[in-house]
GROMACS .gro file of C-alpha atoms in nm:
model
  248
    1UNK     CA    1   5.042  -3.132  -1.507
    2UNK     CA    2   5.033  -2.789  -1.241
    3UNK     CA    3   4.791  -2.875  -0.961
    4UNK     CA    4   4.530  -2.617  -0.885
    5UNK     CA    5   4.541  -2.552  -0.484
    6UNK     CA    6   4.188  -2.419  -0.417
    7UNK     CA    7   4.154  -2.178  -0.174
    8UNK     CA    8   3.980  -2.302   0.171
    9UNK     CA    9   3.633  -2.198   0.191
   10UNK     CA   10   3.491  -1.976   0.417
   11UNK     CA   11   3.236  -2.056   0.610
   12UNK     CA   12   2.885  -1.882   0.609
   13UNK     CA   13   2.873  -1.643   0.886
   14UNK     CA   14   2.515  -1.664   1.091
   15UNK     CA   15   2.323  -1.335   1.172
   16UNK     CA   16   2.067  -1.452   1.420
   17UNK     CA   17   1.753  -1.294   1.439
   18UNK     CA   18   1.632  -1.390   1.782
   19UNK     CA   19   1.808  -1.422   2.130
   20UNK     CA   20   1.483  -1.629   2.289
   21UNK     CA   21   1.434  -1.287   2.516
   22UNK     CA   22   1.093  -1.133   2.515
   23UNK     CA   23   1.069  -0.782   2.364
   24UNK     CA   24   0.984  -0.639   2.701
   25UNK     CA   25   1.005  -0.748   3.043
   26UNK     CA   26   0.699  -0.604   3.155
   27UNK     CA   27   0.357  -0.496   2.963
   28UNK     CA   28   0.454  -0.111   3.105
   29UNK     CA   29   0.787  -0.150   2.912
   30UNK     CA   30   0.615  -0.286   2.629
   31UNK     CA   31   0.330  -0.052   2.631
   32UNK     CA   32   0.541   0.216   2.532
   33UNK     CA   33   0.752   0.081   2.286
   34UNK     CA   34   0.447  -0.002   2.093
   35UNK     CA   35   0.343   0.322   2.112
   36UNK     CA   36   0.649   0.519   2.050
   37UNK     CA   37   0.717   0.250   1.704
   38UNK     CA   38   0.349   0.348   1.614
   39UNK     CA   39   0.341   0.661   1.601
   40UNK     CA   40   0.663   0.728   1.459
   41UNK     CA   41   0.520   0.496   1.143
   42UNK     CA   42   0.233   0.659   1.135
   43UNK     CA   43   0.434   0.983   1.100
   44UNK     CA   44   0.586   0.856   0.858
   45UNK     CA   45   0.344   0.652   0.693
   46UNK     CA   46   0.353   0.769   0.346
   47UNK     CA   47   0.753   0.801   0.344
   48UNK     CA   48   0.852   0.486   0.141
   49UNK     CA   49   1.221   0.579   0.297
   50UNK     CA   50   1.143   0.549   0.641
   51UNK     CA   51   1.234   0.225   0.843
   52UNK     CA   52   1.079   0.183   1.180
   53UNK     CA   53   1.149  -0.140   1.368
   54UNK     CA   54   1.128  -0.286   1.710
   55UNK     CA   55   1.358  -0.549   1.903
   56UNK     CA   56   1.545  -0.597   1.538
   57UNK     CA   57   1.838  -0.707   1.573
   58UNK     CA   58   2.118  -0.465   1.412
   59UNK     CA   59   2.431  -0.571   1.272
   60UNK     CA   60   2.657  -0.315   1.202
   61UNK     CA   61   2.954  -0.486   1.079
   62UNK     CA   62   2.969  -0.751   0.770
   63UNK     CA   63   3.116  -1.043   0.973
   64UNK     CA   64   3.143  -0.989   1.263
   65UNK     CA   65   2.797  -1.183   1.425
   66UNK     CA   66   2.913  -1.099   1.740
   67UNK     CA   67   2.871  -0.681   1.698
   68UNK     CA   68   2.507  -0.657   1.725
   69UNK     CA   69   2.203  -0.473   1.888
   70UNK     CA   70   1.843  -0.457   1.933
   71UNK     CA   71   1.686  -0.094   2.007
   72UNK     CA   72   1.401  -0.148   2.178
   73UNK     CA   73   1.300   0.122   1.891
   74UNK     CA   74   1.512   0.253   1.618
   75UNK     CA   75   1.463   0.483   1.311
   76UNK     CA   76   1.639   0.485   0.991
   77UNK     CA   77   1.615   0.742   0.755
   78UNK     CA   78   1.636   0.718   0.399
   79UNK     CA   79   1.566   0.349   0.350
   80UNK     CA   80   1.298   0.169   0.248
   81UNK     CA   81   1.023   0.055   0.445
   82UNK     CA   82   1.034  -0.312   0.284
   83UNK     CA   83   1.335  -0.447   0.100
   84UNK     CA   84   1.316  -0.716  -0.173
   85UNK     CA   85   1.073  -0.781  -0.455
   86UNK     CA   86   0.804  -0.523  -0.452
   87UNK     CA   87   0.930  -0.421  -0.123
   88UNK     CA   88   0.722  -0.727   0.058
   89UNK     CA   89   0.980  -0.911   0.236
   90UNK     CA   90   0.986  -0.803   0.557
   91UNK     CA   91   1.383  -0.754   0.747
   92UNK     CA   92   1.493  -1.033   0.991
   93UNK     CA   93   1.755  -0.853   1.081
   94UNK     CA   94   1.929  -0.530   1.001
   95UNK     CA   95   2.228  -0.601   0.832
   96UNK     CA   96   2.393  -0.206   0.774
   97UNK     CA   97   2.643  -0.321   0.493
   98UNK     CA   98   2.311  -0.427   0.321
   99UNK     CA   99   2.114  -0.117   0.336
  100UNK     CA  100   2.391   0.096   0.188
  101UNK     CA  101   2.585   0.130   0.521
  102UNK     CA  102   2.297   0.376   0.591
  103UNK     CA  103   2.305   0.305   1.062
  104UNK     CA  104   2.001   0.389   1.193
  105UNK     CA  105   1.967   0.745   1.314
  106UNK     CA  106   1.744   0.807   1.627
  107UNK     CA  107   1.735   0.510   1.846
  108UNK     CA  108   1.488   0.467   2.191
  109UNK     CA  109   1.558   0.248   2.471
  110UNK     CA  110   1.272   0.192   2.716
  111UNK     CA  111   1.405   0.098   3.060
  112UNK     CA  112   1.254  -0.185   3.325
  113UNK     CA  113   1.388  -0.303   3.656
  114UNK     CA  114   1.574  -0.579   3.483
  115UNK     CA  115   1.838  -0.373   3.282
  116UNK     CA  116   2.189  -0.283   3.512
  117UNK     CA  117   2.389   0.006   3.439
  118UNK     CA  118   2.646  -0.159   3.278
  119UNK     CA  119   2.415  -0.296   2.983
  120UNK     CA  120   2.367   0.061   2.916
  121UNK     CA  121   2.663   0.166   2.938
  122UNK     CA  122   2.745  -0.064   2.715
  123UNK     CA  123   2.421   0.033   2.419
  124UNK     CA  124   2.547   0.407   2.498
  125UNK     CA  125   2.869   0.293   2.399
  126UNK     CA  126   2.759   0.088   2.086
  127UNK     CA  127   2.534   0.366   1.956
  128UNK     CA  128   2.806   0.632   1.987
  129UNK     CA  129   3.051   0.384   1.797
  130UNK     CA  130   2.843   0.303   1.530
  131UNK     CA  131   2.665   0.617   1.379
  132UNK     CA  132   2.349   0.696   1.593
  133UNK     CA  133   2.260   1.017   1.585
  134UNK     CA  134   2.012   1.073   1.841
  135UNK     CA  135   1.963   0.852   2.195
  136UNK     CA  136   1.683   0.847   2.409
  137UNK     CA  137   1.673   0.678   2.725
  138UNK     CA  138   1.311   0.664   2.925
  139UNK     CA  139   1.252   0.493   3.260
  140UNK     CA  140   0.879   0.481   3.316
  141UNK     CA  141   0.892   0.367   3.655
  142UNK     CA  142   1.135   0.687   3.780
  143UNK     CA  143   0.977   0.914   3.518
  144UNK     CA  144   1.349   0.965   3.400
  145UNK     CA  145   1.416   1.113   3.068
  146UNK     CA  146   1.733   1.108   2.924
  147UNK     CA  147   1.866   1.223   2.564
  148UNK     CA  148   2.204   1.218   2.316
  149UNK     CA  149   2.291   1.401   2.038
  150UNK     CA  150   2.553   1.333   1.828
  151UNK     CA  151   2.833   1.626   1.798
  152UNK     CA  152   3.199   1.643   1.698
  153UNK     CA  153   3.337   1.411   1.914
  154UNK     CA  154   3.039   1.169   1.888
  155UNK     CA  155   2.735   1.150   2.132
  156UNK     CA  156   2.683   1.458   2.348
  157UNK     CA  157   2.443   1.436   2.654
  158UNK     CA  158   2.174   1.703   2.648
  159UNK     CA  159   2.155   1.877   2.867
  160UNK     CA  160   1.759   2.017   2.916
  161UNK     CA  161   1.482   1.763   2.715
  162UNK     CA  162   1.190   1.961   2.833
  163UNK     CA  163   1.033   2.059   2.537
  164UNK     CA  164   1.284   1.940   2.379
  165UNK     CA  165   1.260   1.872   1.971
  166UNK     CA  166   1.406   1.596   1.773
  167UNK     CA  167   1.654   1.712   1.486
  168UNK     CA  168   1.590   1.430   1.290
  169UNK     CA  169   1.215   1.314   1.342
  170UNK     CA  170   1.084   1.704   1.451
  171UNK     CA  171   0.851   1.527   1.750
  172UNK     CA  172   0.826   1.684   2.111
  173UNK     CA  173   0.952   1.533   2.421
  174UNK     CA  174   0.762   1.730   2.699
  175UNK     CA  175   0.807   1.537   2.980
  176UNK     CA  176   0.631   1.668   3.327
  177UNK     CA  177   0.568   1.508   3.706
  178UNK     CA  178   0.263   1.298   3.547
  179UNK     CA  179   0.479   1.142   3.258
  180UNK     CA  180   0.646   1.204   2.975
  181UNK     CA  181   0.405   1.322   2.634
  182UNK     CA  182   0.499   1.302   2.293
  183UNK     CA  183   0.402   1.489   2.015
  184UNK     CA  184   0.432   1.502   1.674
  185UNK     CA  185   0.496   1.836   1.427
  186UNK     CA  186   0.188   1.909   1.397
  187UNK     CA  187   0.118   1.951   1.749
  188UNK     CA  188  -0.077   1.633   1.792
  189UNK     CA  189  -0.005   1.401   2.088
  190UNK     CA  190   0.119   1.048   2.058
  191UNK     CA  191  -0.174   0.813   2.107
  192UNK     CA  192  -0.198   0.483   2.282
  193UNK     CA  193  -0.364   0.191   2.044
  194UNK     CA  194  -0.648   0.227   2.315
  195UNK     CA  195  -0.691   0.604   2.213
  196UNK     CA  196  -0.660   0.525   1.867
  197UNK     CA  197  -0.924   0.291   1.898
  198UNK     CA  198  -1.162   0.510   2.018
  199UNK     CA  199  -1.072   0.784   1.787
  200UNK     CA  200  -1.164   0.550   1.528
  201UNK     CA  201  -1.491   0.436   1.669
  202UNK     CA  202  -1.621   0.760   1.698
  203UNK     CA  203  -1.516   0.852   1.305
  204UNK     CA  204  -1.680   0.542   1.289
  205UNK     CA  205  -2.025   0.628   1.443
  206UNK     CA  206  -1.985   1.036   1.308
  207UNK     CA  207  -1.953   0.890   0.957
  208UNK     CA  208  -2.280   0.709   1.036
  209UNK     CA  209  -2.462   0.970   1.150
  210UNK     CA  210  -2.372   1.156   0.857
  211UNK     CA  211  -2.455   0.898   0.586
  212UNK     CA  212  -2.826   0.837   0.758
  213UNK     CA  213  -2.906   1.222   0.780
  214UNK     CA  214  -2.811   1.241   0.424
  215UNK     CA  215  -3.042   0.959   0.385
  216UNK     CA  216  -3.307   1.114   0.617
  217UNK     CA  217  -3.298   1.416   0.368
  218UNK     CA  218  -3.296   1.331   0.042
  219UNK     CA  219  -3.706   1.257   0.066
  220UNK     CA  220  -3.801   1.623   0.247
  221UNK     CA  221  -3.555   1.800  -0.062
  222UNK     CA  222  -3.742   1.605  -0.303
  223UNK     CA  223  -4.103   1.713  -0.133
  224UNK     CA  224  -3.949   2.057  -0.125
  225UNK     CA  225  -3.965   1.979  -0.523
  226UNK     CA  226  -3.573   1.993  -0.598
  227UNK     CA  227  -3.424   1.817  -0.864
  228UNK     CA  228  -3.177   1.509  -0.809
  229UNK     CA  229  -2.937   1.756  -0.913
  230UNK     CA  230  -2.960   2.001  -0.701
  231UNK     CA  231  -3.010   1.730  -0.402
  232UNK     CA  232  -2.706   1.615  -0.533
  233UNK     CA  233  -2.485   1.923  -0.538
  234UNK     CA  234  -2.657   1.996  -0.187
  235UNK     CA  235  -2.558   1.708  -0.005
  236UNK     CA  236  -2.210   1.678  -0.207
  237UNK     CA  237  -2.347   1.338  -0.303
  238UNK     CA  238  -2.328   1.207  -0.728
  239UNK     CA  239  -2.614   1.203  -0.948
  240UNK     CA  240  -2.661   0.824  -0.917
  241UNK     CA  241  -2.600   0.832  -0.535
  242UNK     CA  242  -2.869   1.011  -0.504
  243UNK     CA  243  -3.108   0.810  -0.754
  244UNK     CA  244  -2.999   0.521  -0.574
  245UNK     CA  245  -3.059   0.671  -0.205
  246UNK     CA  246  -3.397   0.781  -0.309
  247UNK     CA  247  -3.501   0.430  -0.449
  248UNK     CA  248  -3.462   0.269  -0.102
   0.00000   0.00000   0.00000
């Protein structure tokens, strides 16, 4: 009888999702990693392949649990939005050997007075090593802009970012002695949720308007002794829309 050694088994290796830190250390911080994450989905919003995440945790090497990062923002390009059935399970982490060894391209570190030098040194020197393409570095309490983008030898510093246009996402950094703007391709500034807010609120209210003047003038067209079709066709309304507008 031959006796069948097993091998030893390995043990599971542990990709945590959480270090018990906040996301920011300050609602300035904060403020504008929401809004740079935002907007950037929003650009994006009807790009399946787009991943936007913020504060994920990124692991860049299958087993090794100890290699890992968390861009305060980071963009990856070419992979889905939502991974599993239906694309509705949401990422814990991003695990790169997963997603088709795809590494996140443009990644955005926001800066407070709690991060030292030698952290980033240390995230400049992580990026670089593992595939990102573009770096951006903002300190909203100097008004400091800084930028990376990857070349030959790995990640080049450049050297001017006013008006300076992303390779890979095609937005605007146009930063100025008031603060730094972003905008998108189209020319549009990145909004705060506050802005957004009203924007939509006043859509809102404009849509209003619009639907109760419509209202306000289907009786005077049908005084004026037009048909509910050509009521209809005026106001870009349906036949029945208007039938039922008029019976109110």
């Amino acid at each position: 009888m031959v006796l069948q050694i097993q091998p030893p088994t390995q043990p599971e290796v542990i990709y945590p999702d959480s270090d018990g830190q906040p996301v920011a250390n300050n609602t300035i911080q904060f403020g504008w990693i929401v809004e740079i994450k935002q907007n950037i989905e929003w650009l994006f919003a009807d790009d399946r392949n787009v991943f936007v995440a913020g504060d994920l945790f990124w692991y860049p090497v299958e087993g090794r649990n100890k290699i890992v990062d968390a861009p305060d923002v980071m963009v990856v390009l070419g992979r889905p939005k939502g991974v599993g059935v239906a694309r509705r399970r949401h990422r814990l982490c991003y695990q790169q050997w997963k997603e088709e060894g795809v590494a996140p391209q443009v990644v955005f570190e926001i800066l407070s007075p709690s991060n030292t030098q030698t952290e980033m040194d240390k995230k400049l020197l992580f990026y670089d090593r593992y595939g990102v393409e573009e770096y951006y570095i903002y300190d909203p309490d100097r008004n400091n802009l800084h930028g990376w983008l990857r070349a030959e030898n790995g990640l080049d510093v450049i050297p001017l970012m006013e008006d300076w246009v992303s390779p890979q996402l095609k937005i605007r950094f146009a930063p100025s002695s008031e603060g730094l703007q972003l905008y998108r391709p189209d020319g549009e500034r990145f909004l705060t949720y506050t802005e957004i807010f009203r924007n939509a609120e006043q859509e809102r209210q404009r849509a209003e308007l619009a639907e109760q003047a419509r209202r306000d003038a289907i009786p005077r067209l049908l005084q004026m002794d037009l048909s509910i079709k050509q009521i209809a066709q005026a106001l870009g309304l349906s036949v029945e829309e208007v039938q039922s507008l008029a019976q109110e």
